[in-house]
PDB file of C-alpha atoms in Angstrom:
ATOM      1  CA  MET A   1       0.000   0.000   0.000  1.00  0.00           C
ATOM      2  CA  LYS A   2       2.789   2.424   0.873  1.00  0.00           C
ATOM      3  CA  SER A   3       4.470   1.884  -2.478  1.00  0.00           C
ATOM      4  CA  LYS A   4       1.185   2.640  -4.303  1.00  0.00           C
ATOM      5  CA  PHE A   5       0.935   6.010  -2.566  1.00  0.00           C
ATOM      6  CA  VAL A   6       4.609   6.887  -3.061  1.00  0.00           C
ATOM      7  CA  ASN A   7       4.467   5.799  -6.741  1.00  0.00           C
ATOM      8  CA  TYR A   8       1.515   8.124  -7.298  1.00  0.00           C
ATOM      9  CA  PHE A   9       3.595  11.122  -6.125  1.00  0.00           C
ATOM     10  CA  SER A  10       6.647   9.899  -8.065  1.00  0.00           C
ATOM     11  CA  ARG A  11       4.662  10.041 -11.305  1.00  0.00           C
ATOM     12  CA  ILE A  12       3.848  13.708 -10.651  1.00  0.00           C
ATOM     13  CA  SER A  13       7.453  14.591  -9.810  1.00  0.00           C
ATOM     14  CA  PRO A  14      10.491  12.358  -9.225  1.00  0.00           C
ATOM     15  CA  LEU A  15      11.182  11.965  -5.499  1.00  0.00           C
ATOM     16  CA  SER A  16      14.431  11.634  -3.599  1.00  0.00           C
ATOM     17  CA  GLU A  17      14.712   8.680  -1.249  1.00  0.00           C
ATOM     18  CA  GLU A  18      14.267  11.046   1.712  1.00  0.00           C
ATOM     19  CA  GLU A  19      11.093  12.535   0.183  1.00  0.00           C
ATOM     20  CA  ALA A  20       9.666   9.095  -0.615  1.00  0.00           C
ATOM     21  CA  ASP A  21      10.377   7.939   2.949  1.00  0.00           C
ATOM     22  CA  ALA A  22       8.724  11.059   4.409  1.00  0.00           C
ATOM     23  CA  ILE A  23       5.564  10.446   2.345  1.00  0.00           C
ATOM     24  CA  ALA A  24       5.472   6.777   3.348  1.00  0.00           C
ATOM     25  CA  GLU A  25       5.996   7.648   7.035  1.00  0.00           C
ATOM     26  CA  SER A  26       3.223  10.250   6.991  1.00  0.00           C
ATOM     27  CA  MET A  27       0.686   7.767   5.571  1.00  0.00           C
ATOM     28  CA  GLN A  28      -2.269   7.017   7.791  1.00  0.00           C
ATOM     29  CA  THR A  29      -4.462   4.373   6.233  1.00  0.00           C
ATOM     30  CA  LYS A  30      -8.060   3.717   7.110  1.00  0.00           C
ATOM     31  CA  LYS A  31     -10.125   0.686   6.106  1.00  0.00           C
ATOM     32  CA  LEU A  32     -13.832   1.107   5.565  1.00  0.00           C
ATOM     33  CA  ALA A  33     -16.529  -1.448   4.822  1.00  0.00           C
ATOM     34  CA  LYS A  34     -19.084  -1.181   2.051  1.00  0.00           C
ATOM     35  CA  GLY A  35     -21.818   1.149   3.346  1.00  0.00           C
ATOM     36  CA  ASP A  36     -19.525   3.134   5.670  1.00  0.00           C
ATOM     37  CA  PHE A  37     -19.564   6.928   5.369  1.00  0.00           C
ATOM     38  CA  LEU A  38     -16.413   9.004   4.998  1.00  0.00           C
ATOM     39  CA  LEU A  39     -18.426  12.205   5.273  1.00  0.00           C
ATOM     40  CA  LYS A  40     -22.072  13.076   5.866  1.00  0.00           C
ATOM     41  CA  GLU A  41     -23.976  16.194   4.896  1.00  0.00           C
ATOM     42  CA  GLY A  42     -23.760  18.753   7.696  1.00  0.00           C
ATOM     43  CA  GLN A  43     -20.375  17.583   8.973  1.00  0.00           C
ATOM     44  CA  PHE A  44     -17.183  19.618   8.927  1.00  0.00           C
ATOM     45  CA  SER A  45     -14.019  17.958   7.688  1.00  0.00           C
ATOM     46  CA  THR A  46     -10.432  19.062   7.356  1.00  0.00           C
ATOM     47  CA  LYS A  47      -9.423  15.638   6.055  1.00  0.00           C
ATOM     48  CA  THR A  48      -8.445  14.659   2.550  1.00  0.00           C
ATOM     49  CA  TYR A  49      -8.633  11.086   1.315  1.00  0.00           C
ATOM     50  CA  PHE A  50      -6.591   9.277  -1.311  1.00  0.00           C
ATOM     51  CA  ILE A  51      -8.301   6.102  -2.482  1.00  0.00           C
ATOM     52  CA  LEU A  52      -5.883   3.170  -2.395  1.00  0.00           C
ATOM     53  CA  GLU A  53      -8.520   0.495  -3.050  1.00  0.00           C
ATOM     54  CA  GLY A  54     -12.255   0.572  -3.446  1.00  0.00           C
ATOM     55  CA  CYS A  55     -14.875   3.083  -4.489  1.00  0.00           C
ATOM     56  CA  VAL A  56     -16.613   5.991  -2.785  1.00  0.00           C
ATOM     57  CA  ARG A  57     -19.827   7.527  -4.130  1.00  0.00           C
ATOM     58  CA  GLU A  58     -20.581  11.202  -3.606  1.00  0.00           C
ATOM     59  CA  TYR A  59     -24.216  12.215  -3.518  1.00  0.00           C
ATOM     60  CA  ILE A  60     -26.464  15.057  -2.449  1.00  0.00           C
ATOM     61  CA  LEU A  61     -30.020  14.849  -1.162  1.00  0.00           C
ATOM     62  CA  THR A  62     -32.566  16.844  -3.125  1.00  0.00           C
ATOM     63  CA  ASP A  63     -36.172  16.632  -1.948  1.00  0.00           C
ATOM     64  CA  GLY A  64     -35.334  13.362  -0.211  1.00  0.00           C
ATOM     65  CA  GLU A  65     -33.849  11.846  -3.367  1.00  0.00           C
ATOM     66  CA  GLU A  66     -30.181  10.869  -3.670  1.00  0.00           C
ATOM     67  CA  LYS A  67     -28.417  12.405  -6.666  1.00  0.00           C
ATOM     68  CA  THR A  68     -24.990  10.954  -7.416  1.00  0.00           C
ATOM     69  CA  THR A  69     -22.454  13.657  -8.223  1.00  0.00           C
ATOM     70  CA  ASN A  70     -19.159  11.750  -8.311  1.00  0.00           C
ATOM     71  CA  PHE A  71     -17.302   8.481  -7.826  1.00  0.00           C
ATOM     72  CA  PHE A  72     -13.811   8.270  -6.356  1.00  0.00           C
ATOM     73  CA  THR A  73     -11.773   5.171  -7.173  1.00  0.00           C
ATOM     74  CA  GLU A  74      -8.150   4.075  -6.984  1.00  0.00           C
ATOM     75  CA  GLU A  75      -5.599   6.885  -7.205  1.00  0.00           C
ATOM     76  CA  GLN A  76      -8.184   9.631  -6.883  1.00  0.00           C
ATOM     77  CA  TRP A  77      -8.517  12.238  -4.159  1.00  0.00           C
ATOM     78  CA  ALA A  78     -11.726  12.922  -2.271  1.00  0.00           C
ATOM     79  CA  ILE A  79     -11.419  16.495  -1.026  1.00  0.00           C
ATOM     80  CA  SER A  80     -14.319  18.470   0.456  1.00  0.00           C
ATOM     81  CA  LEU A  81     -12.988  22.005   0.304  1.00  0.00           C
ATOM     82  CA  ASN A  82     -16.287  23.614   1.208  1.00  0.00           C
ATOM     83  CA  SER A  83     -16.409  21.843   4.590  1.00  0.00           C
ATOM     84  CA  PHE A  84     -12.978  22.947   5.855  1.00  0.00           C
ATOM     85  CA  THR A  85     -14.402  25.856   7.837  1.00  0.00           C
ATOM     86  CA  PRO A  86     -17.088  25.889  10.554  1.00  0.00           C
ATOM     87  CA  GLU A  87     -19.361  28.185   8.573  1.00  0.00           C
ATOM     88  CA  ASN A  88     -19.436  25.741   5.645  1.00  0.00           C
ATOM     89  CA  ALA A  89     -20.684  22.269   6.500  1.00  0.00           C
ATOM     90  CA  ALA A  90     -20.540  19.600   3.794  1.00  0.00           C
ATOM     91  CA  LYS A  91     -23.492  19.670   1.429  1.00  0.00           C
ATOM     92  CA  HIS A  92     -22.774  16.158   0.185  1.00  0.00           C
ATOM     93  CA  ASN A  93     -22.253  12.623   1.444  1.00  0.00           C
ATOM     94  CA  TRP A  94     -19.426  10.187   0.733  1.00  0.00           C
ATOM     95  CA  ILE A  95     -20.347   6.534   1.120  1.00  0.00           C
ATOM     96  CA  CYS A  96     -18.258   3.462   0.298  1.00  0.00           C
ATOM     97  CA  VAL A  97     -19.854   1.317  -2.405  1.00  0.00           C
ATOM     98  CA  GLU A  98     -17.131  -1.290  -1.928  1.00  0.00           C
ATOM     99  CA  ASP A  99     -14.787  -2.192   0.901  1.00  0.00           C
ATOM    100  CA  THR A 100     -12.361   0.717   0.661  1.00  0.00           C
ATOM    101  CA  THR A 101      -8.893   1.618   1.915  1.00  0.00           C
ATOM    102  CA  VAL A 102      -7.894   5.282   1.990  1.00  0.00           C
ATOM    103  CA  VAL A 103      -4.913   7.342   3.027  1.00  0.00           C
ATOM    104  CA  GLU A 104      -6.207  10.014   5.369  1.00  0.00           C
ATOM    105  CA  GLY A 105      -4.468  13.377   5.474  1.00  0.00           C
ATOM    106  CA  ASP A 106      -5.064  16.696   7.166  1.00  0.00           C
ATOM    107  CA  GLU A 107      -3.873  20.298   7.012  1.00  0.00           C
ATOM    108  CA  GLN A 108      -1.484  19.983   9.962  1.00  0.00           C
ATOM    109  CA  GLN A 109       0.208  16.940   8.459  1.00  0.00           C
ATOM    110  CA  GLY A 110       0.433  18.667   5.079  1.00  0.00           C
ATOM    111  CA  GLN A 111       1.955  21.817   6.533  1.00  0.00           C
ATOM    112  CA  ALA A 112       4.622  19.774   8.347  1.00  0.00           C
ATOM    113  CA  LEU A 113       5.601  18.108   5.052  1.00  0.00           C
ATOM    114  CA  PHE A 114       5.590  21.472   3.206  1.00  0.00           C
ATOM    115  CA  LYS A 115       7.889  22.946   5.845  1.00  0.00           C
ATOM    116  CA  ARG A 116      10.321  20.051   5.545  1.00  0.00           C
ATOM    117  CA  PHE A 117      10.075  19.784   1.736  1.00  0.00           C
ATOM    118  CA  PRO A 118       8.890  23.104   0.248  1.00  0.00           C
ATOM    119  CA  ARG A 119       8.475  21.645  -3.255  1.00  0.00           C
ATOM    120  CA  PHE A 120       5.646  19.435  -1.931  1.00  0.00           C
ATOM    121  CA  GLU A 121       3.486  22.566  -2.045  1.00  0.00           C
ATOM    122  CA  THR A 122       3.945  22.661  -5.822  1.00  0.00           C
ATOM    123  CA  ILE A 123       3.107  18.960  -6.076  1.00  0.00           C
ATOM    124  CA  SER A 124       0.045  19.528  -3.916  1.00  0.00           C
ATOM    125  CA  ARG A 125      -1.067  22.421  -6.116  1.00  0.00           C
ATOM    126  CA  THR A 126      -0.680  20.220  -9.223  1.00  0.00           C
ATOM    127  CA  ILE A 127      -2.928  17.584  -7.616  1.00  0.00           C
ATOM    128  CA  MET A 128      -5.562  20.177  -6.653  1.00  0.00           C
ATOM    129  CA  GLU A 129      -5.545  21.737 -10.118  1.00  0.00           C
ATOM    130  CA  ALA A 130      -6.082  18.322 -11.728  1.00  0.00           C
ATOM    131  CA  ALA A 131      -8.942  17.533  -9.324  1.00  0.00           C
ATOM    132  CA  PHE A 132     -10.621  20.893 -10.031  1.00  0.00           C
ATOM    133  CA  ALA A 133     -10.186  20.517 -13.792  1.00  0.00           C
ATOM    134  CA  GLU A 134     -11.859  17.105 -13.645  1.00  0.00           C
ATOM    135  CA  GLN A 135     -14.758  18.474 -11.576  1.00  0.00           C
ATOM    136  CA  LYS A 136     -15.186  21.448 -13.915  1.00  0.00           C
ATOM    137  CA  GLU A 137     -15.266  19.160 -16.936  1.00  0.00           C
ATOM    138  CA  THR A 138     -17.954  17.014 -15.298  1.00  0.00           C
ATOM    139  CA  LEU A 139     -20.023  20.071 -14.367  1.00  0.00           C
ATOM    140  CA  THR A 140     -19.697  21.535 -17.868  1.00  0.00           C
ATOM    141  CA  SER A 141     -20.872  18.214 -19.305  1.00  0.00           C
ATOM    142  CA  TYR A 142     -24.170  18.594 -17.410  1.00  0.00           C
ATOM    143  CA  TYR A 143     -24.795  21.900 -19.191  1.00  0.00           C
ATOM    144  CA  THR A 144     -23.623  20.969 -22.670  1.00  0.00           C
ATOM    145  CA  ASP A 145     -24.114  17.220 -23.196  1.00  0.00           C
ATOM    146  CA  SER A 146     -27.174  15.043 -23.460  1.00  0.00           C
ATOM    147  CA  PRO A 147     -27.521  12.139 -21.001  1.00  0.00           C
ATOM    148  CA  GLU A 148     -26.494   9.792 -23.822  1.00  0.00           C
ATOM    149  CA  GLN A 149     -23.333  11.816 -24.473  1.00  0.00           C
ATOM    150  CA  ARG A 150     -22.524  11.783 -20.730  1.00  0.00           C
ATOM    151  CA  TYR A 151     -23.021   8.005 -20.698  1.00  0.00           C
ATOM    152  CA  LEU A 152     -20.685   7.545 -23.680  1.00  0.00           C
ATOM    153  CA  LYS A 153     -18.047   9.814 -22.113  1.00  0.00           C
ATOM    154  CA  LEU A 154     -18.259   7.820 -18.875  1.00  0.00           C
ATOM    155  CA  MET A 155     -17.886   4.565 -20.803  1.00  0.00           C
ATOM    156  CA  LYS A 156     -14.777   5.921 -22.473  1.00  0.00           C
ATOM    157  CA  SER A 157     -13.143   7.635 -19.475  1.00  0.00           C
ATOM    158  CA  ARG A 158     -14.107   5.267 -16.621  1.00  0.00           C
ATOM    159  CA  PRO A 159     -15.206   1.892 -18.029  1.00  0.00           C
ATOM    160  CA  ASP A 160     -14.445   0.137 -14.712  1.00  0.00           C
ATOM    161  CA  LEU A 161     -17.421   1.878 -13.081  1.00  0.00           C
ATOM    162  CA  PHE A 162     -19.857  -0.143 -15.189  1.00  0.00           C
ATOM    163  CA  GLN A 163     -18.705  -3.330 -13.427  1.00  0.00           C
ATOM    164  CA  ARG A 164     -18.558  -1.782  -9.949  1.00  0.00           C
ATOM    165  CA  ILE A 165     -21.538   0.530  -9.580  1.00  0.00           C
ATOM    166  CA  PRO A 166     -25.253  -0.389  -9.520  1.00  0.00           C
ATOM    167  CA  GLN A 167     -27.083   0.837 -12.619  1.00  0.00           C
ATOM    168  CA  TYR A 168     -29.395   3.110 -10.641  1.00  0.00           C
ATOM    169  CA  HIS A 169     -26.360   5.032  -9.283  1.00  0.00           C
ATOM    170  CA  LEU A 170     -24.950   5.347 -12.815  1.00  0.00           C
ATOM    171  CA  ALA A 171     -28.340   6.594 -14.004  1.00  0.00           C
ATOM    172  CA  SER A 172     -28.401   9.189 -11.216  1.00  0.00           C
ATOM    173  CA  TYR A 173     -24.852  10.263 -12.091  1.00  0.00           C
ATOM    174  CA  ILE A 174     -25.662  10.966 -15.748  1.00  0.00           C
ATOM    175  CA  GLY A 175     -28.919  12.648 -14.717  1.00  0.00           C
ATOM    176  CA  VAL A 176     -31.646  10.189 -15.735  1.00  0.00           C
ATOM    177  CA  LYS A 177     -33.987   7.639 -14.186  1.00  0.00           C
ATOM    178  CA  PRO A 178     -32.938   3.941 -14.382  1.00  0.00           C
ATOM    179  CA  GLU A 179     -35.536   3.188 -17.082  1.00  0.00           C
ATOM    180  CA  SER A 180     -34.109   5.998 -19.241  1.00  0.00           C
ATOM    181  CA  LEU A 181     -30.624   4.543 -18.777  1.00  0.00           C
ATOM    182  CA  SER A 182     -31.945   1.184 -20.015  1.00  0.00           C
ATOM    183  CA  ARG A 183     -33.276   2.875 -23.166  1.00  0.00           C
ATOM    184  CA  ILE A 184     -29.959   4.665 -23.720  1.00  0.00           C
ATOM    185  CA  ARG A 185     -28.067   1.374 -23.351  1.00  0.00           C
ATOM    186  CA  LYS A 186     -30.405  -0.405 -25.801  1.00  0.00           C
ATOM    187  CA  ARG A 187     -30.080   2.420 -28.339  1.00  0.00           C
ATOM    188  CA  ILE A 188     -26.275   2.380 -28.117  1.00  0.00           C
ATOM    189  CA  ALA A 189     -26.193  -1.441 -28.376  1.00  0.00           C
ATOM    190  CA  SER A 190     -28.414  -1.393 -31.479  1.00  0.00           C
ATOM    191  CA  GLU A 191     -26.189   1.253 -33.107  1.00  0.00           C
ATOM    192  CA  LEU A 192     -23.139  -0.946 -32.516  1.00  0.00           C
ATOM    193  CA  ASP A 193     -24.775  -3.984 -34.171  1.00  0.00           C
TER     194      ASP A 193
END
């Protein structure tokens, strides 16, 4: 597990042995069972999570209905920036859809690493920028693409989700009811024949 986390950072920027050791030593892993929450709406969190294994679903409640807004899988960060301060509680929920292992980090731990290795701030910024770019692309897709286009993009960019996530969560994620997702799937299948 430690090597997975260190390798992730090494791909962003080559690490010295001392830097790699510091990252490995700072790792705090947490195992969660399917159905466990990492974060609930209304909570405050200064934690960040790196998914080592498993899958976490992000959803919001709208009029009592769950609307899936994201999935976090291996080598992705789950960061709830809007719940870092007491005046901004989380507006979403993170629930494990599989048994999941995460690396848990916090601001204090991060600052200690930045102080010891100043270039880690640049690496951290690169990670945050990539996470924001991905979220912006997803949000833009909801304004510009049809549900079928969102489904096709998801198939292309994250095909593993189709084996891991129940269809009704996938339907919610692309913004349709499960029966509409079935029609989209049939239409796509018939076009491929």
